[in-house]
PDB file of C-alpha atoms in Angstrom:
ATOM      1  CA  MET A 156     -33.156   8.095 -53.780  1.00  0.00           C
ATOM      2  CA  PHE A 157     -30.263   5.557 -53.678  1.00  0.00           C
ATOM      3  CA  ASP A 158     -30.168   2.461 -51.535  1.00  0.00           C
ATOM      4  CA  GLU A 159     -26.805   1.627 -49.907  1.00  0.00           C
ATOM      5  CA  ASP A 160     -25.623  -0.658 -52.706  1.00  0.00           C
ATOM      6  CA  GLN A 161     -26.445   1.944 -55.345  1.00  0.00           C
ATOM      7  CA  ALA A 162     -24.627   4.606 -53.340  1.00  0.00           C
ATOM      8  CA  VAL A 163     -21.512   2.420 -53.134  1.00  0.00           C
ATOM      9  CA  ALA A 164     -21.611   1.713 -56.881  1.00  0.00           C
ATOM     10  CA  THR A 165     -21.921   5.428 -57.659  1.00  0.00           C
ATOM     11  CA  ALA A 166     -19.153   6.415 -55.236  1.00  0.00           C
ATOM     12  CA  VAL A 167     -16.717   3.862 -56.662  1.00  0.00           C
ATOM     13  CA  ALA A 168     -17.562   4.858 -60.240  1.00  0.00           C
ATOM     14  CA  LEU A 169     -16.971   8.552 -59.520  1.00  0.00           C
ATOM     15  CA  GLN A 170     -13.557   7.772 -58.000  1.00  0.00           C
ATOM     16  CA  THR A 171     -12.345   5.508 -60.803  1.00  0.00           C
ATOM     17  CA  VAL A 172     -13.741   7.144 -63.953  1.00  0.00           C
ATOM     18  CA  PRO A 173     -10.914   9.761 -64.210  1.00  0.00           C
ATOM     19  CA  THR A 174      -8.502   6.906 -65.037  1.00  0.00           C
ATOM     20  CA  VAL A 175     -10.270   6.345 -68.374  1.00  0.00           C
ATOM     21  CA  LEU A 176     -11.845   9.741 -69.080  1.00  0.00           C
ATOM     22  CA  SER A 177      -9.962  13.035 -68.923  1.00  0.00           C
ATOM     23  CA  GLY A 178     -11.310  16.485 -68.170  1.00  0.00           C
ATOM     24  CA  ILE A 179     -13.819  15.376 -65.546  1.00  0.00           C
ATOM     25  CA  ARG A 180     -11.680  14.708 -62.459  1.00  0.00           C
ATOM     26  CA  GLU A 181     -12.770  17.913 -60.735  1.00  0.00           C
ATOM     27  CA  ASN A 182     -16.422  17.429 -61.661  1.00  0.00           C
ATOM     28  CA  ALA A 183     -16.334  13.818 -60.487  1.00  0.00           C
ATOM     29  CA  ALA A 184     -14.860  14.899 -57.143  1.00  0.00           C
ATOM     30  CA  ARG A 185     -17.540  17.571 -56.749  1.00  0.00           C
ATOM     31  CA  ALA A 186     -20.265  15.077 -57.633  1.00  0.00           C
ATOM     32  CA  LEU A 187     -18.888  12.635 -55.065  1.00  0.00           C
ATOM     33  CA  ALA A 188     -18.874  15.330 -52.376  1.00  0.00           C
ATOM     34  CA  THR A 189     -22.461  16.281 -53.249  1.00  0.00           C
ATOM     35  CA  LEU A 190     -23.485  12.637 -53.112  1.00  0.00           C
ATOM     36  CA  HIS A 191     -21.944  12.208 -49.662  1.00  0.00           C
ATOM     37  CA  GLN A 192     -23.668  15.346 -48.366  1.00  0.00           C
ATOM     38  CA  ALA A 193     -27.067  14.186 -49.619  1.00  0.00           C
ATOM     39  CA  MET A 194     -26.844  10.696 -48.146  1.00  0.00           C
ATOM     40  CA  PRO A 195     -28.313   9.697 -44.810  1.00  0.00           C
ATOM     41  CA  ALA A 196     -25.567   9.120 -42.226  1.00  0.00           C
ATOM     42  CA  ARG A 197     -25.812   5.323 -42.423  1.00  0.00           C
ATOM     43  CA  SER A 198     -25.530   5.265 -46.222  1.00  0.00           C
ATOM     44  CA  ARG A 199     -22.683   7.816 -46.185  1.00  0.00           C
ATOM     45  CA  LEU A 200     -20.703   5.691 -43.723  1.00  0.00           C
ATOM     46  CA  HIS A 201     -21.269   2.644 -45.921  1.00  0.00           C
ATOM     47  CA  ALA A 202     -20.173   4.469 -49.091  1.00  0.00           C
ATOM     48  CA  GLU A 203     -17.106   6.094 -47.506  1.00  0.00           C
ATOM     49  CA  ALA A 204     -15.827   2.630 -46.616  1.00  0.00           C
ATOM     50  CA  PHE A 205     -15.235   2.220 -50.352  1.00  0.00           C
ATOM     51  CA  THR A 206     -12.715   5.039 -50.723  1.00  0.00           C
ATOM     52  CA  VAL A 207     -10.284   3.815 -53.370  1.00  0.00           C
ATOM     53  CA  SER A 208      -7.150   4.865 -55.233  1.00  0.00           C
ATOM     54  CA  SER A 209      -6.516   3.800 -58.829  1.00  0.00           C
ATOM     55  CA  ALA A 210      -3.168   2.461 -60.023  1.00  0.00           C
ATOM     56  CA  ARG A 211      -1.915   1.300 -63.383  1.00  0.00           C
ATOM     57  CA  ASN A 212      -1.798  -2.412 -64.116  1.00  0.00           C
ATOM     58  CA  TYR A 213       1.199  -3.114 -66.327  1.00  0.00           C
ATOM     59  CA  TRP A 214      -0.672  -5.860 -68.158  1.00  0.00           C
ATOM     60  CA  GLU A 215      -3.561  -3.631 -69.158  1.00  0.00           C
ATOM     61  CA  PHE A 216      -1.535  -0.950 -70.943  1.00  0.00           C
ATOM     62  CA  PRO A 217      -4.451   1.463 -70.909  1.00  0.00           C
ATOM     63  CA  ALA A 218      -4.578   4.332 -73.330  1.00  0.00           C
ATOM     64  CA  PRO A 219      -4.254   7.805 -71.839  1.00  0.00           C
ATOM     65  CA  PRO A 220      -7.595   8.973 -70.429  1.00  0.00           C
ATOM     66  CA  ILE A 221      -9.931   9.926 -73.258  1.00  0.00           C
ATOM     67  CA  ASP A 222     -10.980  13.544 -73.713  1.00  0.00           C
ATOM     68  CA  ALA A 223     -14.544  13.702 -72.412  1.00  0.00           C
ATOM     69  CA  GLU A 224     -15.525  15.971 -75.317  1.00  0.00           C
ATOM     70  CA  ILE A 225     -14.557  13.267 -77.828  1.00  0.00           C
ATOM     71  CA  VAL A 226     -16.693  10.721 -75.989  1.00  0.00           C
ATOM     72  CA  ARG A 227     -19.516  13.253 -75.837  1.00  0.00           C
ATOM     73  CA  ALA A 228     -19.349  13.925 -79.587  1.00  0.00           C
ATOM     74  CA  VAL A 229     -19.226  10.254 -80.571  1.00  0.00           C
ATOM     75  CA  GLY A 230     -21.782   9.204 -77.962  1.00  0.00           C
ATOM     76  CA  SER A 231     -24.173  11.931 -79.097  1.00  0.00           C
ATOM     77  CA  ALA A 232     -23.902  10.724 -82.696  1.00  0.00           C
ATOM     78  CA  ILE A 233     -24.630   7.174 -81.535  1.00  0.00           C
ATOM     79  CA  ASN A 234     -27.699   8.229 -79.543  1.00  0.00           C
ATOM     80  CA  ARG A 235     -29.068  10.394 -82.347  1.00  0.00           C
ATOM     81  CA  GLN A 236     -28.141   7.846 -85.044  1.00  0.00           C
ATOM     82  CA  HIS A 237     -26.225  10.482 -86.980  1.00  0.00           C
ATOM     83  CA  LEU A 238     -23.261   9.838 -89.236  1.00  0.00           C
ATOM     84  CA  VAL A 239     -19.993  10.972 -87.727  1.00  0.00           C
ATOM     85  CA  ARG A 240     -17.014  12.288 -89.689  1.00  0.00           C
ATOM     86  CA  VAL A 241     -13.644  11.725 -88.054  1.00  0.00           C
ATOM     87  CA  ASP A 242      -9.916  11.810 -88.620  1.00  0.00           C
ATOM     88  CA  TYR A 243      -8.551   8.431 -87.546  1.00  0.00           C
ATOM     89  CA  THR A 244      -4.909   7.593 -86.936  1.00  0.00           C
ATOM     90  CA  GLY A 245      -4.346   3.863 -87.318  1.00  0.00           C
ATOM     91  CA  ASP A 246      -1.043   2.287 -88.264  1.00  0.00           C
ATOM     92  CA  GLY A 247      -0.096   5.016 -90.730  1.00  0.00           C
ATOM     93  CA  GLU A 248      -1.141   8.508 -91.756  1.00  0.00           C
ATOM     94  CA  PRO A 249      -4.462   9.880 -90.503  1.00  0.00           C
ATOM     95  CA  VAL A 250      -7.449   9.157 -92.738  1.00  0.00           C
ATOM     96  CA  THR A 251     -10.796  10.939 -92.851  1.00  0.00           C
ATOM     97  CA  LEU A 252     -13.768   8.582 -92.530  1.00  0.00           C
ATOM     98  CA  THR A 253     -17.531   8.960 -92.530  1.00  0.00           C
ATOM     99  CA  LEU A 254     -18.955   6.316 -90.213  1.00  0.00           C
ATOM    100  CA  GLU A 255     -22.177   4.927 -88.829  1.00  0.00           C
ATOM    101  CA  PRO A 256     -21.354   4.833 -85.094  1.00  0.00           C
ATOM    102  CA  HIS A 257     -23.118   2.071 -83.173  1.00  0.00           C
ATOM    103  CA  ASP A 258     -21.555   1.444 -79.751  1.00  0.00           C
ATOM    104  CA  LEU A 259     -18.804   2.527 -77.373  1.00  0.00           C
ATOM    105  CA  VAL A 260     -17.012  -0.257 -75.496  1.00  0.00           C
ATOM    106  CA  VAL A 261     -14.484   0.080 -72.671  1.00  0.00           C
ATOM    107  CA  TRP A 262     -12.289  -3.010 -72.434  1.00  0.00           C
ATOM    108  CA  ALA A 263      -9.007  -3.387 -70.496  1.00  0.00           C
ATOM    109  CA  ALA A 264      -9.082   0.351 -69.707  1.00  0.00           C
ATOM    110  CA  ARG A 265      -9.216   1.260 -73.411  1.00  0.00           C
ATOM    111  CA  TRP A 266     -12.119   2.921 -75.251  1.00  0.00           C
ATOM    112  CA  TYR A 267     -13.282   1.453 -78.572  1.00  0.00           C
ATOM    113  CA  LEU A 268     -15.885   2.488 -81.134  1.00  0.00           C
ATOM    114  CA  VAL A 269     -17.905  -0.094 -83.040  1.00  0.00           C
ATOM    115  CA  ALA A 270     -18.826   1.513 -86.355  1.00  0.00           C
ATOM    116  CA  PHE A 271     -19.856   0.574 -89.863  1.00  0.00           C
ATOM    117  CA  ASP A 272     -17.844   2.134 -92.679  1.00  0.00           C
ATOM    118  CA  PRO A 273     -20.234   2.517 -95.646  1.00  0.00           C
ATOM    119  CA  ASP A 274     -17.477   3.504 -98.076  1.00  0.00           C
ATOM    120  CA  ALA A 275     -15.475   0.346 -97.322  1.00  0.00           C
ATOM    121  CA  ASP A 276     -18.639  -1.727 -96.721  1.00  0.00           C
ATOM    122  CA  ARG A 277     -17.278  -3.234 -93.512  1.00  0.00           C
ATOM    123  CA  TRP A 278     -17.439  -3.032 -89.743  1.00  0.00           C
ATOM    124  CA  ARG A 279     -14.609  -1.362 -87.870  1.00  0.00           C
ATOM    125  CA  ALA A 280     -13.268  -1.674 -84.322  1.00  0.00           C
ATOM    126  CA  MET A 281     -11.501   1.600 -83.581  1.00  0.00           C
ATOM    127  CA  ARG A 282      -9.555   3.048 -80.667  1.00  0.00           C
ATOM    128  CA  VAL A 283     -11.356   6.199 -79.524  1.00  0.00           C
ATOM    129  CA  ASP A 284      -8.088   7.812 -78.415  1.00  0.00           C
ATOM    130  CA  ARG A 285      -7.081   7.846 -82.096  1.00  0.00           C
ATOM    131  CA  ILE A 286     -10.272   9.574 -83.231  1.00  0.00           C
ATOM    132  CA  LYS A 287     -10.666  13.312 -83.856  1.00  0.00           C
ATOM    133  CA  PRO A 288     -14.320  14.112 -84.624  1.00  0.00           C
ATOM    134  CA  HIS A 289     -15.299  16.821 -87.093  1.00  0.00           C
ATOM    135  CA  MET A 290     -18.361  19.020 -86.629  1.00  0.00           C
ATOM    136  CA  PRO A 291     -21.668  17.120 -86.291  1.00  0.00           C
ATOM    137  CA  THR A 292     -23.126  16.000 -89.627  1.00  0.00           C
ATOM    138  CA  HIS A 293     -26.779  15.799 -88.477  1.00  0.00           C
ATOM    139  CA  ALA A 294     -27.156  13.175 -91.231  1.00  0.00           C
ATOM    140  CA  PRO A 295     -29.245  10.213 -90.031  1.00  0.00           C
ATOM    141  CA  PHE A 296     -28.561   6.530 -90.688  1.00  0.00           C
ATOM    142  CA  ASP A 297     -30.408   3.279 -89.979  1.00  0.00           C
ATOM    143  CA  ARG A 298     -28.868   1.007 -87.373  1.00  0.00           C
ATOM    144  CA  ARG A 299     -27.487  -2.296 -88.623  1.00  0.00           C
ATOM    145  CA  ASP A 300     -27.131  -5.620 -86.872  1.00  0.00           C
ATOM    146  CA  ILE A 301     -23.689  -5.821 -85.269  1.00  0.00           C
ATOM    147  CA  PRO A 302     -21.799  -9.038 -86.104  1.00  0.00           C
ATOM    148  CA  ASP A 303     -22.950 -11.749 -83.686  1.00  0.00           C
ATOM    149  CA  GLY A 304     -25.238  -9.146 -82.131  1.00  0.00           C
ATOM    150  CA  ASP A 305     -22.727  -8.231 -79.419  1.00  0.00           C
ATOM    151  CA  PRO A 306     -20.489  -5.131 -79.590  1.00  0.00           C
ATOM    152  CA  VAL A 307     -18.283  -6.383 -76.711  1.00  0.00           C
ATOM    153  CA  ALA A 308     -17.605  -9.726 -78.401  1.00  0.00           C
ATOM    154  CA  PHE A 309     -16.903  -7.886 -81.661  1.00  0.00           C
ATOM    155  CA  ILE A 310     -14.240  -5.714 -80.014  1.00  0.00           C
ATOM    156  CA  MET A 311     -12.667  -8.592 -78.106  1.00  0.00           C
ATOM    157  CA  THR A 312     -12.260 -10.747 -81.225  1.00  0.00           C
ATOM    158  CA  ALA A 313     -11.216  -7.983 -83.650  1.00  0.00           C
ATOM    159  CA  HIS A 314      -7.498  -8.355 -84.356  1.00  0.00           C
ATOM    160  CA  ASP A 315      -7.343  -5.009 -86.179  1.00  0.00           C
ATOM    161  CA  ARG A 316      -8.855  -2.854 -83.413  1.00  0.00           C
ATOM    162  CA  GLY A 317      -5.997  -0.342 -83.433  1.00  0.00           C
ATOM    163  CA  ASP A 318      -3.907  -1.640 -80.543  1.00  0.00           C
ATOM    164  CA  ALA A 319      -0.156  -1.032 -80.559  1.00  0.00           C
ATOM    165  CA  ALA A 320       2.731  -3.075 -79.177  1.00  0.00           C
ATOM    166  CA  ALA A 321       3.786  -1.752 -75.772  1.00  0.00           C
ATOM    167  CA  GLU A 322       7.346  -0.831 -74.915  1.00  0.00           C
ATOM    168  CA  TRP A 323       8.939  -3.735 -73.027  1.00  0.00           C
ATOM    169  CA  GLN A 324      12.610  -4.474 -72.479  1.00  0.00           C
ATOM    170  CA  CYS A 325      12.036  -7.758 -74.331  1.00  0.00           C
ATOM    171  CA  ARG A 326       9.710  -7.907 -77.320  1.00  0.00           C
ATOM    172  CA  GLY A 327       9.225 -10.589 -79.972  1.00  0.00           C
ATOM    173  CA  SER A 328       6.758 -12.311 -82.232  1.00  0.00           C
ATOM    174  CA  ALA A 329       5.735 -15.673 -83.641  1.00  0.00           C
ATOM    175  CA  ILE A 330       3.192 -17.250 -85.949  1.00  0.00           C
ATOM    176  CA  VAL A 331       0.597 -18.942 -83.726  1.00  0.00           C
ATOM    177  CA  ALA A 332      -1.524 -21.792 -85.102  1.00  0.00           C
ATOM    178  CA  LEU A 333      -4.805 -20.240 -84.012  1.00  0.00           C
ATOM    179  CA  PRO A 334      -7.235 -17.874 -85.763  1.00  0.00           C
ATOM    180  CA  ALA A 335      -6.565 -14.175 -85.250  1.00  0.00           C
ATOM    181  CA  SER A 336      -9.978 -13.704 -83.606  1.00  0.00           C
ATOM    182  CA  THR A 337      -9.144 -16.291 -80.933  1.00  0.00           C
ATOM    183  CA  VAL A 338      -5.711 -14.876 -80.147  1.00  0.00           C
ATOM    184  CA  ALA A 339      -7.038 -11.287 -80.127  1.00  0.00           C
ATOM    185  CA  ARG A 340      -9.461 -12.200 -77.350  1.00  0.00           C
ATOM    186  CA  PHE A 341      -6.833 -13.635 -75.018  1.00  0.00           C
ATOM    187  CA  ALA A 342      -3.634 -11.789 -75.957  1.00  0.00           C
ATOM    188  CA  PRO A 343      -2.089  -9.750 -73.113  1.00  0.00           C
ATOM    189  CA  GLY A 344      -2.530  -5.991 -73.086  1.00  0.00           C
ATOM    190  CA  GLY A 345       0.077  -4.168 -75.126  1.00  0.00           C
ATOM    191  CA  SER A 346       0.267  -6.889 -77.784  1.00  0.00           C
ATOM    192  CA  THR A 347      -0.800  -6.888 -81.432  1.00  0.00           C
ATOM    193  CA  VAL A 348      -2.312  -9.607 -83.585  1.00  0.00           C
ATOM    194  CA  GLY A 349      -1.816  -9.726 -87.344  1.00  0.00           C
ATOM    195  CA  TYR A 350      -3.882 -11.876 -89.681  1.00  0.00           C
ATOM    196  CA  ALA A 351      -1.835 -14.529 -91.516  1.00  0.00           C
ATOM    197  CA  THR A 352      -4.315 -17.185 -92.695  1.00  0.00           C
ATOM    198  CA  GLU A 353      -7.755 -18.387 -91.617  1.00  0.00           C
ATOM    199  CA  THR A 354      -6.101 -20.597 -89.002  1.00  0.00           C
ATOM    200  CA  THR A 355      -2.907 -18.711 -88.104  1.00  0.00           C
ATOM    201  CA  CYS A 356      -1.828 -15.235 -87.032  1.00  0.00           C
ATOM    202  CA  ARG A 357       1.274 -13.330 -85.993  1.00  0.00           C
ATOM    203  CA  LEU A 358       1.337 -12.362 -82.343  1.00  0.00           C
ATOM    204  CA  THR A 359       3.711  -9.586 -81.259  1.00  0.00           C
ATOM    205  CA  LEU A 360       4.099  -9.042 -77.534  1.00  0.00           C
ATOM    206  CA  GLY A 361       6.554  -8.122 -74.818  1.00  0.00           C
ATOM    207  CA  ALA A 362       7.573  -9.061 -71.286  1.00  0.00           C
ATOM    208  CA  TRP A 363      10.083  -8.308 -68.540  1.00  0.00           C
ATOM    209  CA  SER A 364      12.455 -11.102 -69.672  1.00  0.00           C
ATOM    210  CA  TRP A 365      12.946 -13.430 -72.622  1.00  0.00           C
ATOM    211  CA  PRO A 366      11.893 -16.524 -70.594  1.00  0.00           C
ATOM    212  CA  GLY A 367       8.815 -14.578 -69.458  1.00  0.00           C
ATOM    213  CA  LEU A 368       7.981 -13.782 -73.068  1.00  0.00           C
ATOM    214  CA  ALA A 369       8.512 -17.416 -74.075  1.00  0.00           C
ATOM    215  CA  GLY A 370       6.183 -18.514 -71.309  1.00  0.00           C
ATOM    216  CA  LEU A 371       3.460 -16.166 -72.536  1.00  0.00           C
ATOM    217  CA  LEU A 372       3.639 -17.695 -76.011  1.00  0.00           C
ATOM    218  CA  LEU A 373       3.275 -21.183 -74.556  1.00  0.00           C
ATOM    219  CA  THR A 374       0.047 -20.283 -72.751  1.00  0.00           C
ATOM    220  CA  PHE A 375      -1.805 -20.410 -76.070  1.00  0.00           C
ATOM    221  CA  ASP A 376      -1.211 -24.189 -76.251  1.00  0.00           C
ATOM    222  CA  ALA A 377      -0.694 -24.044 -80.012  1.00  0.00           C
ATOM    223  CA  ASP A 378       2.138 -24.653 -82.453  1.00  0.00           C
ATOM    224  CA  ILE A 379       4.405 -21.635 -82.934  1.00  0.00           C
ATOM    225  CA  THR A 380       6.709 -20.992 -85.901  1.00  0.00           C
ATOM    226  CA  ASP A 381       8.750 -18.178 -87.447  1.00  0.00           C
ATOM    227  CA  ILE A 382       9.872 -17.037 -83.969  1.00  0.00           C
ATOM    228  CA  GLU A 383      11.767 -13.744 -83.737  1.00  0.00           C
ATOM    229  CA  PRO A 384      14.231 -12.606 -82.491  1.00  0.00           C
ATOM    230  CA  ALA A 385      17.018 -15.076 -81.724  1.00  0.00           C
ATOM    231  CA  GLU A 386      16.852 -14.261 -77.994  1.00  0.00           C
ATOM    232  CA  LEU A 387      13.272 -15.518 -77.890  1.00  0.00           C
ATOM    233  CA  ARG A 388      14.224 -18.747 -79.668  1.00  0.00           C
ATOM    234  CA  GLN A 389      17.042 -19.275 -77.176  1.00  0.00           C
ATOM    235  CA  ALA A 390      14.690 -18.684 -74.261  1.00  0.00           C
ATOM    236  CA  LEU A 391      12.332 -21.358 -75.601  1.00  0.00           C
ATOM    237  CA  HIS A 392      15.257 -23.791 -75.879  1.00  0.00           C
ATOM    238  CA  SER A 393      16.219 -23.008 -72.275  1.00  0.00           C
ATOM    239  CA  LEU A 394      12.675 -23.583 -71.062  1.00  0.00           C
ATOM    240  CA  ARG A 395      12.520 -26.914 -72.862  1.00  0.00           C
ATOM    241  CA  THR A 396      15.717 -27.995 -71.101  1.00  0.00           C
ATOM    242  CA  ARG A 397      14.428 -26.918 -67.688  1.00  0.00           C
ATOM    243  CA  ILE A 398      11.088 -28.632 -68.218  1.00  0.00           C
ATOM    244  CA  SER A 399      12.783 -31.840 -69.388  1.00  0.00           C
ATOM    245  CA  LYS A 400      14.919 -31.889 -66.245  1.00  0.00           C
ATOM    246  CA  GLY A 401      11.878 -31.353 -64.084  1.00  0.00           C
ATOM    247  CA  LEU A 402      10.019 -34.254 -65.685  1.00  0.00           C
ATOM    248  CA  ARG A 403      12.808 -36.810 -65.234  1.00  0.00           C
ATOM    249  CA  PRO A 404      12.035 -39.525 -62.669  1.00  0.00           C
ATOM    250  CA  ASP A 405      13.694 -38.906 -59.330  1.00  0.00           C
ATOM    251  CA  ARG A 406      16.797 -41.004 -58.768  1.00  0.00           C
ATOM    252  CA  PRO A 407      16.500 -43.360 -55.797  1.00  0.00           C
ATOM    253  CA  HIS A 408      18.415 -42.251 -52.722  1.00  0.00           C
ATOM    254  CA  ARG A 409      21.227 -44.538 -51.549  1.00  0.00           C
TER     255      ARG A 409
END
């Protein structure tokens, strides 16, 4: 029933999905083998050309693969429009929440849930790997309009989506003169964004070296203040010196 392009898309998906979803590697491999057996020879040859291996990208900092049963439980509640009761581990102790689940979003190899919290009267962006669902509630709810009508945009611009600072050999922070929603969208994986004011936020991130970390801060093309630690401040001073030297007019040769 698949054309060649559909067969390729399915084959690639079955090979890569175990990197973001746990407990289905064996089933995905069996499904891929079944797919290959059912294909006509021409389509099978085309699909097998797309045999791939997945590797970690150090800038993505993906969460560990999500338990497929957790995705199943949350996804089922979304499809049935049932309230879901979960234990959620954010920055502190786990809390028990009753939520209206609306959408699942996978971004930068991390799973997120877009949900409305009726008790707090606000929308939440939540890491699915920090969710532990309770038994189904079977309690219905009416869908609401997601902010800006786009669950992906909501996740990408949510500074409090549950991300954690990754372990780097050099890690620092600074107040960036940009709104938290803007920085959250473009911050590297493994960084965190904290709200400061309507127009500023604190960005915490890491890199392989202090000059590398300083360079990452400069990519936001915004004023930075309250820079920590001292090693990061020194790296910025060093970069300024190097850049100044590079911008000096060349001396005429004698």
